């Protein structure tokens, strides 16, 4: 469940320090471990393709 106590984080695809914004298109919800890895390894976050 995504709650404040479960630790999920908002991830800015383009960091605010690098000119990113809080626009919906720049934000992703990530599990805490995934958030740390994405930042530490400088990974991008890709959304899964929707199936029709």
PDB file of N, CA and C in Angstrom:
ATOM      1  N   UNK A   1       0.843  -1.163   0.000  1.00  0.00           N
ATOM      2  CA  UNK A   1       0.000   0.000   0.000  1.00  0.00           C
ATOM      3  C   UNK A   1       0.900   1.242   0.000  1.00  0.00           C
ATOM      4  N   UNK A   2       0.506   2.235  -0.745  1.00  0.00           N
ATOM      5  CA  UNK A   2       1.274   3.473  -0.808  1.00  0.00           C
ATOM      6  C   UNK A   2       0.730   4.437   0.239  1.00  0.00           C
ATOM      7  N   UNK A   3       1.495   4.580   1.310  1.00  0.00           N
ATOM      8  CA  UNK A   3       1.151   5.518   2.377  1.00  0.00           C
ATOM      9  C   UNK A   3       2.419   6.247   2.795  1.00  0.00           C
ATOM     10  N   UNK A   4       2.271   7.283   3.589  1.00  0.00           N
ATOM     11  CA  UNK A   4       3.436   8.016   4.082  1.00  0.00           C
ATOM     12  C   UNK A   4       4.353   7.088   4.875  1.00  0.00           C
ATOM     13  N   UNK A   5       3.780   6.183   5.658  1.00  0.00           N
ATOM     14  CA  UNK A   5       4.595   5.293   6.486  1.00  0.00           C
ATOM     15  C   UNK A   5       5.286   4.199   5.681  1.00  0.00           C
ATOM     16  N   UNK A   6       4.799   3.888   4.474  1.00  0.00           N
ATOM     17  CA  UNK A   6       5.458   2.849   3.669  1.00  0.00           C
ATOM     18  C   UNK A   6       6.674   3.395   2.931  1.00  0.00           C
ATOM     19  N   UNK A   7       6.853   4.713   2.947  1.00  0.00           N
ATOM     20  CA  UNK A   7       8.081   5.308   2.451  1.00  0.00           C
ATOM     21  C   UNK A   7       8.166   5.611   0.969  1.00  0.00           C
ATOM     22  N   UNK A   8       7.099   5.409   0.210  1.00  0.00           N
ATOM     23  CA  UNK A   8       7.146   5.706  -1.220  1.00  0.00           C
ATOM     24  C   UNK A   8       7.518   7.167  -1.419  1.00  0.00           C
ATOM     25  N   UNK A   9       8.262   7.441  -2.481  1.00  0.00           N
ATOM     26  CA  UNK A   9       8.790   8.779  -2.735  1.00  0.00           C
ATOM     27  C   UNK A   9       8.403   9.285  -4.112  1.00  0.00           C
ATOM     28  N   UNK A  10       8.260  10.594  -4.211  1.00  0.00           N
ATOM     29  CA  UNK A  10       8.109  11.226  -5.519  1.00  0.00           C
ATOM     30  C   UNK A  10       9.506  11.378  -6.115  1.00  0.00           C
ATOM     31  N   UNK A  11       9.679  10.901  -7.322  1.00  0.00           N
ATOM     32  CA  UNK A  11      10.954  10.958  -8.028  1.00  0.00           C
ATOM     33  C   UNK A  11      10.820  11.976  -9.145  1.00  0.00           C
ATOM     34  N   UNK A  12      11.698  12.956  -9.164  1.00  0.00           N
ATOM     35  CA  UNK A  12      11.733  13.932 -10.255  1.00  0.00           C
ATOM     36  C   UNK A  12      12.640  13.370 -11.344  1.00  0.00           C
ATOM     37  N   UNK A  13      12.088  13.073 -12.507  1.00  0.00           N
ATOM     38  CA  UNK A  13      12.881  12.540 -13.621  1.00  0.00           C
ATOM     39  C   UNK A  13      14.035  13.493 -13.928  1.00  0.00           C
ATOM     40  N   UNK A  14      13.732  14.778 -14.043  1.00  0.00           N
ATOM     41  CA  UNK A  14      14.772  15.806 -14.144  1.00  0.00           C
ATOM     42  C   UNK A  14      14.798  16.494 -12.788  1.00  0.00           C
ATOM     43  N   UNK A  15      15.903  16.343 -12.077  1.00  0.00           N
ATOM     44  CA  UNK A  15      15.994  16.891 -10.733  1.00  0.00           C
ATOM     45  C   UNK A  15      15.725  18.397 -10.739  1.00  0.00           C
ATOM     46  N   UNK A  16      15.117  18.876  -9.666  1.00  0.00           N
ATOM     47  CA  UNK A  16      14.810  20.306  -9.573  1.00  0.00           C
ATOM     48  C   UNK A  16      16.084  21.135  -9.644  1.00  0.00           C
ATOM     49  N   UNK A  17      17.157  20.635  -9.067  1.00  0.00           N
ATOM     50  CA  UNK A  17      18.429  21.351  -9.108  1.00  0.00           C
ATOM     51  C   UNK A  17      18.967  21.465 -10.540  1.00  0.00           C
ATOM     52  N   UNK A  18      18.513  20.564 -11.411  1.00  0.00           N
ATOM     53  CA  UNK A  18      18.926  20.574 -12.817  1.00  0.00           C
ATOM     54  C   UNK A  18      17.889  21.241 -13.715  1.00  0.00           C
ATOM     55  N   UNK A  19      16.936  21.941 -13.112  1.00  0.00           N
ATOM     56  CA  UNK A  19      15.929  22.662 -13.891  1.00  0.00           C
ATOM     57  C   UNK A  19      14.597  21.955 -14.019  1.00  0.00           C
ATOM     58  N   UNK A  20      14.445  20.789 -13.380  1.00  0.00           N
ATOM     59  CA  UNK A  20      13.175  20.067 -13.421  1.00  0.00           C
ATOM     60  C   UNK A  20      12.107  20.788 -12.616  1.00  0.00           C
ATOM     61  N   UNK A  21      10.870  20.419 -12.864  1.00  0.00           N
ATOM     62  CA  UNK A  21       9.741  21.056 -12.183  1.00  0.00           C
ATOM     63  C   UNK A  21       8.905  20.012 -11.455  1.00  0.00           C
ATOM     64  N   UNK A  22       7.862  20.480 -10.800  1.00  0.00           N
ATOM     65  CA  UNK A  22       6.911  19.587 -10.140  1.00  0.00           C
ATOM     66  C   UNK A  22       5.757  19.221 -11.067  1.00  0.00           C
ATOM     67  N   UNK A  23       5.919  19.434 -12.363  1.00  0.00           N
ATOM     68  CA  UNK A  23       4.879  19.076 -13.331  1.00  0.00           C
ATOM     69  C   UNK A  23       4.665  17.563 -13.309  1.00  0.00           C
ATOM     70  N   UNK A  24       3.430  17.144 -13.501  1.00  0.00           N
ATOM     71  CA  UNK A  24       3.070  15.725 -13.450  1.00  0.00           C
ATOM     72  C   UNK A  24       3.959  14.878 -14.363  1.00  0.00           C
ATOM     73  N   UNK A  25       4.292  15.380 -15.537  1.00  0.00           N
ATOM     74  CA  UNK A  25       5.119  14.623 -16.477  1.00  0.00           C
ATOM     75  C   UNK A  25       6.543  14.398 -16.011  1.00  0.00           C
ATOM     76  N   UNK A  26       6.976  15.114 -14.981  1.00  0.00           N
ATOM     77  CA  UNK A  26       8.334  14.970 -14.460  1.00  0.00           C
ATOM     78  C   UNK A  26       8.364  14.168 -13.164  1.00  0.00           C
ATOM     79  N   UNK A  27       7.216  13.703 -12.690  1.00  0.00           N
ATOM     80  CA  UNK A  27       7.133  13.012 -11.406  1.00  0.00           C
ATOM     81  C   UNK A  27       6.735  11.553 -11.570  1.00  0.00           C
ATOM     82  N   UNK A  28       7.344  10.692 -10.767  1.00  0.00           N
ATOM     83  CA  UNK A  28       7.002   9.269 -10.705  1.00  0.00           C
ATOM     84  C   UNK A  28       6.990   8.872  -9.232  1.00  0.00           C
ATOM     85  N   UNK A  29       6.116   7.945  -8.861  1.00  0.00           N
ATOM     86  CA  UNK A  29       6.138   7.388  -7.508  1.00  0.00           C
ATOM     87  C   UNK A  29       7.044   6.171  -7.514  1.00  0.00           C
ATOM     88  N   UNK A  30       8.008   6.139  -6.592  1.00  0.00           N
ATOM     89  CA  UNK A  30       8.936   5.015  -6.519  1.00  0.00           C
ATOM     90  C   UNK A  30       9.012   4.469  -5.101  1.00  0.00           C
ATOM     91  N   UNK A  31       9.196   3.148  -5.033  1.00  0.00           N
ATOM     92  CA  UNK A  31       9.483   2.486  -3.773  1.00  0.00           C
ATOM     93  C   UNK A  31      10.807   3.050  -3.252  1.00  0.00           C
ATOM     94  N   UNK A  32      10.986   3.159  -1.931  1.00  0.00           N
ATOM     95  CA  UNK A  32      12.205   3.764  -1.383  1.00  0.00           C
ATOM     96  C   UNK A  32      13.506   3.163  -1.925  1.00  0.00           C
ATOM     97  N   UNK A  33      13.592   1.837  -2.032  1.00  0.00           N
ATOM     98  CA  UNK A  33      14.815   1.207  -2.550  1.00  0.00           C
ATOM     99  C   UNK A  33      15.050   1.578  -4.008  1.00  0.00           C
ATOM    100  N   UNK A  34      13.990   1.603  -4.787  1.00  0.00           N
ATOM    101  CA  UNK A  34      14.109   1.974  -6.202  1.00  0.00           C
ATOM    102  C   UNK A  34      14.518   3.439  -6.340  1.00  0.00           C
ATOM    103  N   UNK A  35      13.992   4.287  -5.468  1.00  0.00           N
ATOM    104  CA  UNK A  35      14.338   5.711  -5.497  1.00  0.00           C
ATOM    105  C   UNK A  35      15.833   5.891  -5.232  1.00  0.00           C
ATOM    106  N   UNK A  36      16.346   5.204  -4.216  1.00  0.00           N
ATOM    107  CA  UNK A  36      17.780   5.305  -3.897  1.00  0.00           C
ATOM    108  C   UNK A  36      18.628   4.807  -5.056  1.00  0.00           C
ATOM    109  N   UNK A  37      18.255   3.663  -5.628  1.00  0.00           N
ATOM    110  CA  UNK A  37      19.022   3.109  -6.748  1.00  0.00           C
ATOM    111  C   UNK A  37      18.977   4.016  -7.969  1.00  0.00           C
ATOM    112  N   UNK A  38      17.817   4.556  -8.274  1.00  0.00           N
ATOM    113  CA  UNK A  38      17.683   5.427  -9.444  1.00  0.00           C
ATOM    114  C   UNK A  38      18.591   6.641  -9.308  1.00  0.00           C
ATOM    115  N   UNK A  39      18.657   7.213  -8.138  1.00  0.00           N
ATOM    116  CA  UNK A  39      19.508   8.386  -7.911  1.00  0.00           C
ATOM    117  C   UNK A  39      20.987   7.991  -7.882  1.00  0.00           C
ATOM    118  N   UNK A  40      21.318   6.958  -7.123  1.00  0.00           N
ATOM    119  CA  UNK A  40      22.724   6.571  -6.971  1.00  0.00           C
ATOM    120  C   UNK A  40      23.340   6.143  -8.296  1.00  0.00           C
ATOM    121  N   UNK A  41      22.560   5.440  -9.119  1.00  0.00           N
ATOM    122  CA  UNK A  41      23.080   4.920 -10.387  1.00  0.00           C
ATOM    123  C   UNK A  41      22.729   5.812 -11.569  1.00  0.00           C
ATOM    124  N   UNK A  42      22.053   6.936 -11.284  1.00  0.00           N
ATOM    125  CA  UNK A  42      21.636   7.898 -12.313  1.00  0.00           C
ATOM    126  C   UNK A  42      20.795   7.241 -13.417  1.00  0.00           C
ATOM    127  N   UNK A  43      19.892   6.370 -12.994  1.00  0.00           N
ATOM    128  CA  UNK A  43      18.993   5.702 -13.936  1.00  0.00           C
ATOM    129  C   UNK A  43      17.811   6.592 -14.277  1.00  0.00           C
ATOM    130  N   UNK A  44      17.250   6.355 -15.430  1.00  0.00           N
ATOM    131  CA  UNK A  44      15.987   6.975 -15.803  1.00  0.00           C
ATOM    132  C   UNK A  44      14.869   6.023 -15.407  1.00  0.00           C
ATOM    133  N   UNK A  45      13.702   6.556 -15.220  1.00  0.00           N
ATOM    134  CA  UNK A  45      12.539   5.735 -14.897  1.00  0.00           C
ATOM    135  C   UNK A  45      11.631   5.729 -16.111  1.00  0.00           C
ATOM    136  N   UNK A  46      11.310   4.530 -16.583  1.00  0.00           N
ATOM    137  CA  UNK A  46      10.474   4.381 -17.771  1.00  0.00           C
ATOM    138  C   UNK A  46       9.166   3.736 -17.351  1.00  0.00           C
ATOM    139  N   UNK A  47       8.070   4.322 -17.779  1.00  0.00           N
ATOM    140  CA  UNK A  47       6.768   3.748 -17.466  1.00  0.00           C
ATOM    141  C   UNK A  47       6.504   2.557 -18.371  1.00  0.00           C
ATOM    142  N   UNK A  48       5.827   1.531 -17.853  1.00  0.00           N
ATOM    143  CA  UNK A  48       5.503   0.381 -18.704  1.00  0.00           C
ATOM    144  C   UNK A  48       4.534   0.776 -19.816  1.00  0.00           C
ATOM    145  N   UNK A  49       4.632   0.077 -20.919  1.00  0.00           N
ATOM    146  CA  UNK A  49       3.711   0.323 -22.040  1.00  0.00           C
ATOM    147  C   UNK A  49       2.320  -0.171 -21.653  1.00  0.00           C
ATOM    148  N   UNK A  50       1.323   0.561 -22.024  1.00  0.00           N
ATOM    149  CA  UNK A  50      -0.051   0.147 -21.767  1.00  0.00           C
ATOM    150  C   UNK A  50      -0.479  -0.841 -22.839  1.00  0.00           C
ATOM    151  N   UNK A  51      -1.148  -1.888 -22.421  1.00  0.00           N
ATOM    152  CA  UNK A  51      -1.671  -2.835 -23.410  1.00  0.00           C
ATOM    153  C   UNK A  51      -3.128  -2.490 -23.682  1.00  0.00           C
ATOM    154  N   UNK A  52      -3.512  -2.632 -24.908  1.00  0.00           N
ATOM    155  CA  UNK A  52      -4.885  -2.295 -25.287  1.00  0.00           C
ATOM    156  C   UNK A  52      -5.748  -3.515 -25.343  1.00  0.00           C
TER     157      UNK A  52
END
